[in-house]
PDB file of C-alpha atoms in Angstrom:
ATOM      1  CA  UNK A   1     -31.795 -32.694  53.048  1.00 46.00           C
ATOM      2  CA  UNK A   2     -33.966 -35.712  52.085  1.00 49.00           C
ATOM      3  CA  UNK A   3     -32.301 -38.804  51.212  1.00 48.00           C
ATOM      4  CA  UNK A   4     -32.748 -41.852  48.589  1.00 45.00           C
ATOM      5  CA  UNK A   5     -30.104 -43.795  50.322  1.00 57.00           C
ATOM      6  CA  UNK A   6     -31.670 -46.277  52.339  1.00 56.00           C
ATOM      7  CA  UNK A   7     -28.504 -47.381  54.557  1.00 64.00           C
ATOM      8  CA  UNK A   8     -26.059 -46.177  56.854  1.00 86.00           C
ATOM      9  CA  UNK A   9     -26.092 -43.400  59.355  1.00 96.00           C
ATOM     10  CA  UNK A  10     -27.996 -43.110  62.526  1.00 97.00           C
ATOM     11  CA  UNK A  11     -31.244 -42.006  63.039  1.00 98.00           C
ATOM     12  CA  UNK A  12     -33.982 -40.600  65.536  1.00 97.00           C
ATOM     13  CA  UNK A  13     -37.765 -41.337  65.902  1.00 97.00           C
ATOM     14  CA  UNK A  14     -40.142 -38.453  66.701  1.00 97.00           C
ATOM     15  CA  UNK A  15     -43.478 -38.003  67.910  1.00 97.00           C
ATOM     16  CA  UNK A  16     -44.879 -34.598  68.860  1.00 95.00           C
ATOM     17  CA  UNK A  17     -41.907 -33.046  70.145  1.00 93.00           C
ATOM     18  CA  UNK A  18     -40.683 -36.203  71.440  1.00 95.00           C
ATOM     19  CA  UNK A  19     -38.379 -38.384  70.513  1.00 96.00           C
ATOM     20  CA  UNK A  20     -38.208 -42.380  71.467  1.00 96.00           C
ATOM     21  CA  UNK A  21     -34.889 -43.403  74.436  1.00 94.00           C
ATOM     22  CA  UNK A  22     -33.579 -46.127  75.647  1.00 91.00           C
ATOM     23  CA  UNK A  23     -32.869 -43.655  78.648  1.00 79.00           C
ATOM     24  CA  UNK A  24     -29.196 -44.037  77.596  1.00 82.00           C
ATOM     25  CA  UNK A  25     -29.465 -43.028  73.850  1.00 88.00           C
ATOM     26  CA  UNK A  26     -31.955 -41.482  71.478  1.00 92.00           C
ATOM     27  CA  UNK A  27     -29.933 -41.953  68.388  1.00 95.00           C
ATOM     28  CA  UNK A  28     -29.490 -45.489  66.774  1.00 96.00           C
ATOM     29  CA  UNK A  29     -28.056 -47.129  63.818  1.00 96.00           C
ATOM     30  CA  UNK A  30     -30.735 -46.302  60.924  1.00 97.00           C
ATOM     31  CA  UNK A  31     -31.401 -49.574  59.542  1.00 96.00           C
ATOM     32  CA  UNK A  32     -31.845 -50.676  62.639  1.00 95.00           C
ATOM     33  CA  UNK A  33     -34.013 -48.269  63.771  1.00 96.00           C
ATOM     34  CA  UNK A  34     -36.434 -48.662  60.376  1.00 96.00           C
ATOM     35  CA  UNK A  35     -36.691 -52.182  61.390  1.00 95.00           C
ATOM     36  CA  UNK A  36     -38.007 -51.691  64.989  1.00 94.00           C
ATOM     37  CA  UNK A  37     -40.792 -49.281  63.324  1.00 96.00           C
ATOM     38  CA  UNK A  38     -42.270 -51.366  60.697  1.00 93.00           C
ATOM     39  CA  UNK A  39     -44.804 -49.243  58.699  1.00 91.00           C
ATOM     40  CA  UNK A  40     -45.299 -46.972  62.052  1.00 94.00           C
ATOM     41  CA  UNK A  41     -43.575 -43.784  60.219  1.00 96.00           C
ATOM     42  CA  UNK A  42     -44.855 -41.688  57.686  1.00 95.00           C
ATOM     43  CA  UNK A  43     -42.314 -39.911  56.409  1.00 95.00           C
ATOM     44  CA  UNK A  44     -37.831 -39.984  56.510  1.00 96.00           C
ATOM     45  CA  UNK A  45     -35.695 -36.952  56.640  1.00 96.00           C
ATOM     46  CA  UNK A  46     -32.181 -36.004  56.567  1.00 95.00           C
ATOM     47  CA  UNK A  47     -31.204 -33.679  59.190  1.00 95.00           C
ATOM     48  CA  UNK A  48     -27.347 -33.245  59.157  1.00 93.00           C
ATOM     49  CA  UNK A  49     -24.787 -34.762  60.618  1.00 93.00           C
ATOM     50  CA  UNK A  50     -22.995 -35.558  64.214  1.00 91.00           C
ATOM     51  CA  UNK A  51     -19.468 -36.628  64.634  1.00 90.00           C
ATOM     52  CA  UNK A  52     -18.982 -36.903  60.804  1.00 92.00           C
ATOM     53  CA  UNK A  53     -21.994 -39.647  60.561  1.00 94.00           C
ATOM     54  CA  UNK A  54     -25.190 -38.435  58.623  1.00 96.00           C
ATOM     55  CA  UNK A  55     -28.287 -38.726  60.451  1.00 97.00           C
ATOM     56  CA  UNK A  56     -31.522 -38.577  59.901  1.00 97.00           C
ATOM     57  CA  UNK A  57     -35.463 -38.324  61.790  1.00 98.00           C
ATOM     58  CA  UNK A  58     -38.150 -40.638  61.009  1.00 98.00           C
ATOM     59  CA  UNK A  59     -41.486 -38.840  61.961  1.00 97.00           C
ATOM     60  CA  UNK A  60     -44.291 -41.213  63.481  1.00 97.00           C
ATOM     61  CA  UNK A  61     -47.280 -42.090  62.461  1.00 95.00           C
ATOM     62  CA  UNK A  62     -48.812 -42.195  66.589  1.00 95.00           C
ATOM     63  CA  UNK A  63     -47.796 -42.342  69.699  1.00 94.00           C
ATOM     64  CA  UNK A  64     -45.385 -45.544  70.041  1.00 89.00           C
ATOM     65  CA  UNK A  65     -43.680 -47.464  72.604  1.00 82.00           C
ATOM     66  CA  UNK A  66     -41.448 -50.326  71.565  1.00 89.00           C
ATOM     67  CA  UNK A  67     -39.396 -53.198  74.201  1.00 90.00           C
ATOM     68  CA  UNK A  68     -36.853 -50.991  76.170  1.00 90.00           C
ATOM     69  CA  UNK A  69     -38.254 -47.583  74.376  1.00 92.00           C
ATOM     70  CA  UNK A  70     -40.195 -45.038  75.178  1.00 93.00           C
ATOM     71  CA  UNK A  71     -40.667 -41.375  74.255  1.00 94.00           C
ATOM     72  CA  UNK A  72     -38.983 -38.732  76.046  1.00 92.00           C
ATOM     73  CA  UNK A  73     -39.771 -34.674  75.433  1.00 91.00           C
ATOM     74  CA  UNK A  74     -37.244 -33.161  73.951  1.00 88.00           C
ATOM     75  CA  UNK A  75     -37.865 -30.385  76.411  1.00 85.00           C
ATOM     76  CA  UNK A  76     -35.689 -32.624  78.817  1.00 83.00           C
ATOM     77  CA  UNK A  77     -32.387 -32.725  76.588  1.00 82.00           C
ATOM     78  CA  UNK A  78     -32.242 -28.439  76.447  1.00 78.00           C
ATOM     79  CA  UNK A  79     -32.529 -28.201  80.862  1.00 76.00           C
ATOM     80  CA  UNK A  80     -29.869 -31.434  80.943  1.00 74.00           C
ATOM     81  CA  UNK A  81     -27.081 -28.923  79.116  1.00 70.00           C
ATOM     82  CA  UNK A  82     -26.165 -31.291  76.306  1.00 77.00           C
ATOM     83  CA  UNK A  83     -26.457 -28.263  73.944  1.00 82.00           C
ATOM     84  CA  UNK A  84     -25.089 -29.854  70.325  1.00 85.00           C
ATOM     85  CA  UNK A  85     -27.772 -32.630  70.841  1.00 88.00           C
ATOM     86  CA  UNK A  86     -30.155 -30.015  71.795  1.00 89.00           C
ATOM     87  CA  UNK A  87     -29.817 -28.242  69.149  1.00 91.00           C
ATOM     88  CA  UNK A  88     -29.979 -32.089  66.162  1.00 94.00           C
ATOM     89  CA  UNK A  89     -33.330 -32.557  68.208  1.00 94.00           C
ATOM     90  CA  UNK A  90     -34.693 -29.046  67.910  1.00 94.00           C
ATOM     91  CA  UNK A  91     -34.116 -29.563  64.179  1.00 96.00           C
ATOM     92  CA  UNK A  92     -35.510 -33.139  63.556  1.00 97.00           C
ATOM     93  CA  UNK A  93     -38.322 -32.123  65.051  1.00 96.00           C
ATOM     94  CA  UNK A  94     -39.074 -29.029  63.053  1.00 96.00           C
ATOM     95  CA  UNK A  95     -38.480 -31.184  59.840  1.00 97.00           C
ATOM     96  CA  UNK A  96     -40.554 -34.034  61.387  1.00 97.00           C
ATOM     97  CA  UNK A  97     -43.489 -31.752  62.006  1.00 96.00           C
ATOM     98  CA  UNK A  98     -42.972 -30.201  58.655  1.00 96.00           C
ATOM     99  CA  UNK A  99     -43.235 -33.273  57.495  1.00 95.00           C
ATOM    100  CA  UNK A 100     -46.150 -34.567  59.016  1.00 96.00           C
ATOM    101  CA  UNK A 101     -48.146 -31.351  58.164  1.00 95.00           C
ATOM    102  CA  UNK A 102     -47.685 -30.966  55.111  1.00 95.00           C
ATOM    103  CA  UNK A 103     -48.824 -34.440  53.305  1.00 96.00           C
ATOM    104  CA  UNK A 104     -51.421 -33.336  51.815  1.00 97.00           C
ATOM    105  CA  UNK A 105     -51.712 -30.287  49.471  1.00 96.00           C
ATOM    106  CA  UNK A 106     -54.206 -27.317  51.485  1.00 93.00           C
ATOM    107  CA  UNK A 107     -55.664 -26.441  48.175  1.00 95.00           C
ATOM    108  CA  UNK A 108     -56.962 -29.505  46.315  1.00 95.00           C
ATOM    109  CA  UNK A 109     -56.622 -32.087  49.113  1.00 96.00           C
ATOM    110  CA  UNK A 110     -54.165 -34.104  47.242  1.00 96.00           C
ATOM    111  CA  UNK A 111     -50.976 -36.334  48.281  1.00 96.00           C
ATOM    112  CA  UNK A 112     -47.986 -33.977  48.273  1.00 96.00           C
ATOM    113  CA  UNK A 113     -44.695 -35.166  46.709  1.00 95.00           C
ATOM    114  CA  UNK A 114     -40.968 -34.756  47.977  1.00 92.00           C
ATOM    115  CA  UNK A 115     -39.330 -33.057  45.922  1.00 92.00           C
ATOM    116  CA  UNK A 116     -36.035 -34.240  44.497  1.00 89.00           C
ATOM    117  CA  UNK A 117     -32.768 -32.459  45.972  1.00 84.00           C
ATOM    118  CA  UNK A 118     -34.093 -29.837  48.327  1.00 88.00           C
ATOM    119  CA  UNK A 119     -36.015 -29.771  50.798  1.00 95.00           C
ATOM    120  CA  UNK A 120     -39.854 -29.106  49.512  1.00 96.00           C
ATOM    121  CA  UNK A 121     -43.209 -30.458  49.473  1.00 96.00           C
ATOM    122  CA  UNK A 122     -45.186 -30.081  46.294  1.00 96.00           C
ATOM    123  CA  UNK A 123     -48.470 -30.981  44.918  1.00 96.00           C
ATOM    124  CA  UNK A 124     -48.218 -32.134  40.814  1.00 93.00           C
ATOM    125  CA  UNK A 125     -52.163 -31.383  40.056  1.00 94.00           C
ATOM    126  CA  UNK A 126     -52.269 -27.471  41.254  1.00 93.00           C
ATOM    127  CA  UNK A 127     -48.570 -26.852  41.465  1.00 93.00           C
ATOM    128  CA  UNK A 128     -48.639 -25.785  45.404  1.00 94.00           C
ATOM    129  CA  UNK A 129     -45.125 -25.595  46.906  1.00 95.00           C
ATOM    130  CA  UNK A 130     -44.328 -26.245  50.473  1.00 96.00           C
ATOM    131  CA  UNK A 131     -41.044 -24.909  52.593  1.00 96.00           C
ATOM    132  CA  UNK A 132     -40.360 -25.701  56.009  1.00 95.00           C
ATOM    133  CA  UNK A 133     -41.520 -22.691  57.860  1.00 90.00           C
ATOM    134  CA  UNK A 134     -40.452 -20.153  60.879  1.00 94.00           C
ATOM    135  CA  UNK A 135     -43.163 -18.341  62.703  1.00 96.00           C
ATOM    136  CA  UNK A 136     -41.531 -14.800  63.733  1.00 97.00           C
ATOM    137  CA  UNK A 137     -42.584 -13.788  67.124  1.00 97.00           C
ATOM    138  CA  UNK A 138     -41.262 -11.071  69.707  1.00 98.00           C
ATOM    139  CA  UNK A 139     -40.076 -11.608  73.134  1.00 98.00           C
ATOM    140  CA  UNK A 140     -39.006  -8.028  75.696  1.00 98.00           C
ATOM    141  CA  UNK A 141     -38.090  -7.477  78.677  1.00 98.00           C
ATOM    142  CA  UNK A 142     -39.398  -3.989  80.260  1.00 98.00           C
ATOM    143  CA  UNK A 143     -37.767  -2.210  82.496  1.00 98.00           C
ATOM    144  CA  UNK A 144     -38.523   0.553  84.906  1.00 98.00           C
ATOM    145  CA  UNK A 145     -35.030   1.214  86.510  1.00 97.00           C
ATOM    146  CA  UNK A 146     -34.582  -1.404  89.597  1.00 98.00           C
ATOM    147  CA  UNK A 147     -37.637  -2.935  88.346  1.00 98.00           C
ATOM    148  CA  UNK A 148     -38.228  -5.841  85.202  1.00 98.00           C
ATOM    149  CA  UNK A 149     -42.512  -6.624  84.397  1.00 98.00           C
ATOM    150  CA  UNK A 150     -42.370 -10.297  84.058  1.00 98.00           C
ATOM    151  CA  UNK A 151     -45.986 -11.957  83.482  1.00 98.00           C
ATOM    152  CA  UNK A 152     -47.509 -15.743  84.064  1.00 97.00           C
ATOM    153  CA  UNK A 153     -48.803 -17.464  81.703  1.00 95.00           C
ATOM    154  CA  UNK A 154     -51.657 -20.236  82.714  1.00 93.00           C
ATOM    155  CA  UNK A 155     -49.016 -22.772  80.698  1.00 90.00           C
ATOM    156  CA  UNK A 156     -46.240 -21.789  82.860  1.00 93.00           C
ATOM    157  CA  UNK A 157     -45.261 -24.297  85.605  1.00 91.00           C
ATOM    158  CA  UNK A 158     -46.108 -22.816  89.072  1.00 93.00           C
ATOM    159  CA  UNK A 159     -44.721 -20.129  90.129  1.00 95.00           C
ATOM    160  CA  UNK A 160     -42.743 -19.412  87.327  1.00 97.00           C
ATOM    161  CA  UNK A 161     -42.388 -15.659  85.738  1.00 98.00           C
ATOM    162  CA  UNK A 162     -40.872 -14.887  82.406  1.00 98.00           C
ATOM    163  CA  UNK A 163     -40.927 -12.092  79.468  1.00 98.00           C
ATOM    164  CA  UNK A 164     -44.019 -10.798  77.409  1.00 98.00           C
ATOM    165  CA  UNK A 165     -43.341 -12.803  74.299  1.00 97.00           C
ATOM    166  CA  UNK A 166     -46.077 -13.234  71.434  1.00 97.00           C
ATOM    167  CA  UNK A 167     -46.144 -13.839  67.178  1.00 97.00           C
ATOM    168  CA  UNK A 168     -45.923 -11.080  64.788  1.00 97.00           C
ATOM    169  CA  UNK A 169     -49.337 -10.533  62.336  1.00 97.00           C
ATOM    170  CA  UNK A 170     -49.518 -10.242  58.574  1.00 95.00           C
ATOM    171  CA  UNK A 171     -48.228  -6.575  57.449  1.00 94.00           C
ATOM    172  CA  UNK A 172     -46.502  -5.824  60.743  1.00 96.00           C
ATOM    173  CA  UNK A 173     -43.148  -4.826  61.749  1.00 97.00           C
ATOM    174  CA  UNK A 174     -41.069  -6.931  64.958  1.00 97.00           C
ATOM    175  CA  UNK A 175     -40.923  -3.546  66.565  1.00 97.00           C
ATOM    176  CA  UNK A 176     -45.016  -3.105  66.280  1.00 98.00           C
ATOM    177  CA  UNK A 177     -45.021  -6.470  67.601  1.00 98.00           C
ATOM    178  CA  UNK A 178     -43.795  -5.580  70.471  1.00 98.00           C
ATOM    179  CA  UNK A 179     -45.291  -2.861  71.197  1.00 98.00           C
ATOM    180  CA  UNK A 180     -48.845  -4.169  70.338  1.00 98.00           C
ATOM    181  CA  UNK A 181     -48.115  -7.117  72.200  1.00 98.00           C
ATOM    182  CA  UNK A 182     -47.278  -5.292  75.731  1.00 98.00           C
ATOM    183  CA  UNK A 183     -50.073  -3.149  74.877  1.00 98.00           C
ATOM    184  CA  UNK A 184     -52.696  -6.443  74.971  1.00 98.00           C
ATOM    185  CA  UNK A 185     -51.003  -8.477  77.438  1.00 98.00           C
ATOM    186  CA  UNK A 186     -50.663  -5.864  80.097  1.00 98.00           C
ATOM    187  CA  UNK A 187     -52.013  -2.478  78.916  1.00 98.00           C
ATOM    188  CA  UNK A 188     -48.680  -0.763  79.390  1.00 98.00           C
ATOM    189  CA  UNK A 189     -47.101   1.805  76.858  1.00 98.00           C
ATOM    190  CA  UNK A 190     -43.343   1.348  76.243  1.00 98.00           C
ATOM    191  CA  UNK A 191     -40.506   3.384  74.606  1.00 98.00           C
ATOM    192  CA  UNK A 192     -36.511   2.675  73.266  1.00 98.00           C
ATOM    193  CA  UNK A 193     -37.405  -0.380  72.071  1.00 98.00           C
ATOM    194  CA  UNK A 194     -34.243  -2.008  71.484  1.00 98.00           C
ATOM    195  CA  UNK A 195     -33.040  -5.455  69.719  1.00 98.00           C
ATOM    196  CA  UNK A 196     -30.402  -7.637  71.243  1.00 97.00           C
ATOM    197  CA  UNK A 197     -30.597 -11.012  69.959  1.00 97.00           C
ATOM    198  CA  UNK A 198     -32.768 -14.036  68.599  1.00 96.00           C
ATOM    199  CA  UNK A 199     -33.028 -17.578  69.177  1.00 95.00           C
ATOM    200  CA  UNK A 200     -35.037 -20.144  67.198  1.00 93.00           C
ATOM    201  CA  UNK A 201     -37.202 -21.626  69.236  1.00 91.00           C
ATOM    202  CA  UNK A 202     -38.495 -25.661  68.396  1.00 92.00           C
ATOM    203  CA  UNK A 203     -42.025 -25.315  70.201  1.00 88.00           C
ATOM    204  CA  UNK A 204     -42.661 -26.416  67.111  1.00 90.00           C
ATOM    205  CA  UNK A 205     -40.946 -23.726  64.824  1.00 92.00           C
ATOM    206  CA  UNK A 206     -40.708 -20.272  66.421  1.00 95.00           C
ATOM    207  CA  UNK A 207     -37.943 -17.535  65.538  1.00 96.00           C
ATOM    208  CA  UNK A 208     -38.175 -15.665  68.892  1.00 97.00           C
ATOM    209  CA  UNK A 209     -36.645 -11.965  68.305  1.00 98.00           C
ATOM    210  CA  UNK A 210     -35.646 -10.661  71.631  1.00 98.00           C
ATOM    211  CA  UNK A 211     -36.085  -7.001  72.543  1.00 98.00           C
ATOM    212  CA  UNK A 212     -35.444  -4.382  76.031  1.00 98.00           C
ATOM    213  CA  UNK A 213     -37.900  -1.632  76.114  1.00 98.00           C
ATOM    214  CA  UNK A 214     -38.468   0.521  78.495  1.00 98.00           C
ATOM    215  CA  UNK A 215     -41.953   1.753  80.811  1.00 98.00           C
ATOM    216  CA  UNK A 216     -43.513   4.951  79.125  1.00 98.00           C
ATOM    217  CA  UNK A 217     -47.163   4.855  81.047  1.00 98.00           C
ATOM    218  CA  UNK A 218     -49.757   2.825  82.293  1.00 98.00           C
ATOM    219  CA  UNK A 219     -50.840   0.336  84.735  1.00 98.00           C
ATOM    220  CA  UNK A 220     -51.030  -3.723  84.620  1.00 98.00           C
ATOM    221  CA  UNK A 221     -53.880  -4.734  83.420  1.00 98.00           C
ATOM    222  CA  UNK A 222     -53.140  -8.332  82.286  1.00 97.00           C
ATOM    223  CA  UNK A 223     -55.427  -9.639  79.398  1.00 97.00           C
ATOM    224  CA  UNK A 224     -57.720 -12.208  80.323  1.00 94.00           C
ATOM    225  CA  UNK A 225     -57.420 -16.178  79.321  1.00 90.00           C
ATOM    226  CA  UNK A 226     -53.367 -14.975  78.149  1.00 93.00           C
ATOM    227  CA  UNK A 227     -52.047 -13.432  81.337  1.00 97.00           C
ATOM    228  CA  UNK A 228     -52.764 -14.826  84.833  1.00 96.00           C
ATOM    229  CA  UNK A 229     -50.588 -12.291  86.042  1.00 98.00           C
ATOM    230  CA  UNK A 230     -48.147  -9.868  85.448  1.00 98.00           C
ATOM    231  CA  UNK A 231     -45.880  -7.437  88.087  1.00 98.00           C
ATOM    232  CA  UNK A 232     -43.067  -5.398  88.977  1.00 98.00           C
ATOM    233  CA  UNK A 233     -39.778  -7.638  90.086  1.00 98.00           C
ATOM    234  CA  UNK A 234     -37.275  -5.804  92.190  1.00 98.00           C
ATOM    235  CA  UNK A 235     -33.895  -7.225  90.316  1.00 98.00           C
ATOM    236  CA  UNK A 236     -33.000  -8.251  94.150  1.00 97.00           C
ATOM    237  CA  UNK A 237     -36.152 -10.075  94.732  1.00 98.00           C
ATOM    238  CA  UNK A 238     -37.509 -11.869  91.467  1.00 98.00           C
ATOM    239  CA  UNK A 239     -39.891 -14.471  91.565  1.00 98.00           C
ATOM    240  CA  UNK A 240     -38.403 -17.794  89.896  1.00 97.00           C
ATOM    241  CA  UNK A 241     -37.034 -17.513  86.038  1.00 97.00           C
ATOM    242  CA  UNK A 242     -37.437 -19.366  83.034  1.00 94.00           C
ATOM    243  CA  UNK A 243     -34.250 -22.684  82.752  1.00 90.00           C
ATOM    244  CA  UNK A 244     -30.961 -21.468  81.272  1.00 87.00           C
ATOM    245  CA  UNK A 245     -29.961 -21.794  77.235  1.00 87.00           C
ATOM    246  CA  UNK A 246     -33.313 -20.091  76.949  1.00 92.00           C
ATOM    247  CA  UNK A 247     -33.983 -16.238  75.505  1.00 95.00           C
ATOM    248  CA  UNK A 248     -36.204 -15.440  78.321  1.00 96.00           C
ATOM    249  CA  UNK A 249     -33.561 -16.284  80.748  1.00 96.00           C
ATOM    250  CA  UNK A 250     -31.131 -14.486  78.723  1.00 96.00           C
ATOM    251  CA  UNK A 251     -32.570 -11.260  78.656  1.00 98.00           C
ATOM    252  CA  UNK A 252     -33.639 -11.299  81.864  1.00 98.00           C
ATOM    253  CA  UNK A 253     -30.144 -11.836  83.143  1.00 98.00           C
ATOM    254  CA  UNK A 254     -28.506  -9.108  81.031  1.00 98.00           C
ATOM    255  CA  UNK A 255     -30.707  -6.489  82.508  1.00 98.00           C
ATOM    256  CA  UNK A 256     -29.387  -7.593  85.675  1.00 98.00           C
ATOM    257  CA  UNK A 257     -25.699  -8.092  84.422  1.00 98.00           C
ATOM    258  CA  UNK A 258     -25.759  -4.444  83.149  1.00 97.00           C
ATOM    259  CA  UNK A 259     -27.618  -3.213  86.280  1.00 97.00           C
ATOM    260  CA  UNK A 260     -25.369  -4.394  88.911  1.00 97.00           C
ATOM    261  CA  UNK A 261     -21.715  -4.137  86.900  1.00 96.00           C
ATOM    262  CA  UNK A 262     -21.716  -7.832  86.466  1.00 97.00           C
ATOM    263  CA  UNK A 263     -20.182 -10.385  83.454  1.00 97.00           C
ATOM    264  CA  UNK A 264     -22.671  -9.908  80.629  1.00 96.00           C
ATOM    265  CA  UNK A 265     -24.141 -13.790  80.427  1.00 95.00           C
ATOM    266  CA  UNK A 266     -23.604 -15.253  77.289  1.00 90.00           C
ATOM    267  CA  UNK A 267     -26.582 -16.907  74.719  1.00 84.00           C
ATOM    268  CA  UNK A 268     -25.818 -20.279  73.443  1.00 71.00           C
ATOM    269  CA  UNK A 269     -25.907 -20.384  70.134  1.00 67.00           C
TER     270      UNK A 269
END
């Protein structure tokens, strides 16, 4: 939650998803911190604690590099395994975008206020209230016995093959989701869509629902500008997979895990 106490704790700087290192350390004493930045931030949040010690994010105004710092995606902290720091980063920087976003009220134009013991934007003149958001999207893996459909996107890095994933629209369901989405991205029909888990997902705020469904009818036609391609992966010859810790990866390797008679994987949480 925000805070009014201007001492004590540590405290991270973020930028866009990334978050100023000394390459040893990302998280420094907060005074300390507020120092090195000046007038460079634009906002101060609480985000929880670590090791009993509160801690909090202080979003940036631009791009900055300071003696010894420099910013480092936070992509790099979820492949490295350090999971419990992972997961303090995902979180500043949901709040720090938040943040950032939402200064100004999207009705009148005018400065938007903190609210006082919870966490909420709002604007005095026209009353508009601001929550940190989630954006719900689907993500499935389809399956055609031996065989998983695992598409490219142009974003991917190269060579790399993961689920159909995409965000849910006003007045649908998850499950329509997913079927609309596999529908658009590849032109495939599916059936026995089935949950299995969710993950939020910090690219900025995503709350990725993930889904097995299997091939009904159709043929791949991926959808241009979204899909630069999209196939049929033998489960003994796929192509390579999205990192570990993420729900792609996950689902992909269940399928296989409950294909072969292996150990189920398990999801971090």
């Amino acid at each position: 939650m925000p805070s009014t106490d201007l001492s004590g704790g540590l405290a991270v700087a973020h930028f866009r998803m990334s978050f100023l290192s000394d390459q040893h350390s990302l998280l420094f004493p907060r005074e300390w911190l507020r120092e090195q930045l000046g007038k460079t931030y634009i906002a101060e949040q609480g985000i929880g604690h670590l090791n009993g010690e509160a801690v909090y994010v202080f979003e940036l105004a631009e791009a900055l590099e300071l003696p010894g710092l420099s910013l480092e995606n936070m992509r790099h902290f979820m492949m490295d395994g350090r999971l419990v720091l992972f997961r303090l980063l995902a979180f500043a920087s949901q709040i720090g975008t938040w943040a950032r976003e939402h200064r100004f009220c999207g009705s009148c134009g005018q400065a938007m206020q903190q609210a006082v013991g919870h966490r909420m934007m709002q604007c005095q003149p026209c009353r508009v209230q601001q929550y940190p958001r989630l954006s719900p999207c689907m993500i499935v893996v389809v399956t055609r016995g031996d065989e998983i459909l695992l598409g490219r996107s142009p974003r991917f890095i190269s060579g790399m093959y993961s689920a159909l994933a995409g965000y849910a629209e006003p007045n649908e369901t998850i499950e329509h989701c997913v079927e609309r989405e596999v529908r658009e991205e590849v032109s495939l029909e599916i059936e026995n869509i089935r949950y299995i888990t969710s993950q939020n997902w910090p690219f900025p705020h995503s709350m990725m629902f993930g889904f097995h469904a299997q091939y009904k009818s159709g043929e791949i036609i991926p959808q241009p500008d979204e899909i630069e391609d999209a196939q049929w992966f033998n489960i003994h010859d796929l192509p390579p997979l999205p990192a570990k810790n993420t729900i792609a990866r996950y689902l992909i390797d269940l399928y296989l895990a409950q294909r072969l008679g292996h150990v189920e994987p398990v999801l971090p949480g």
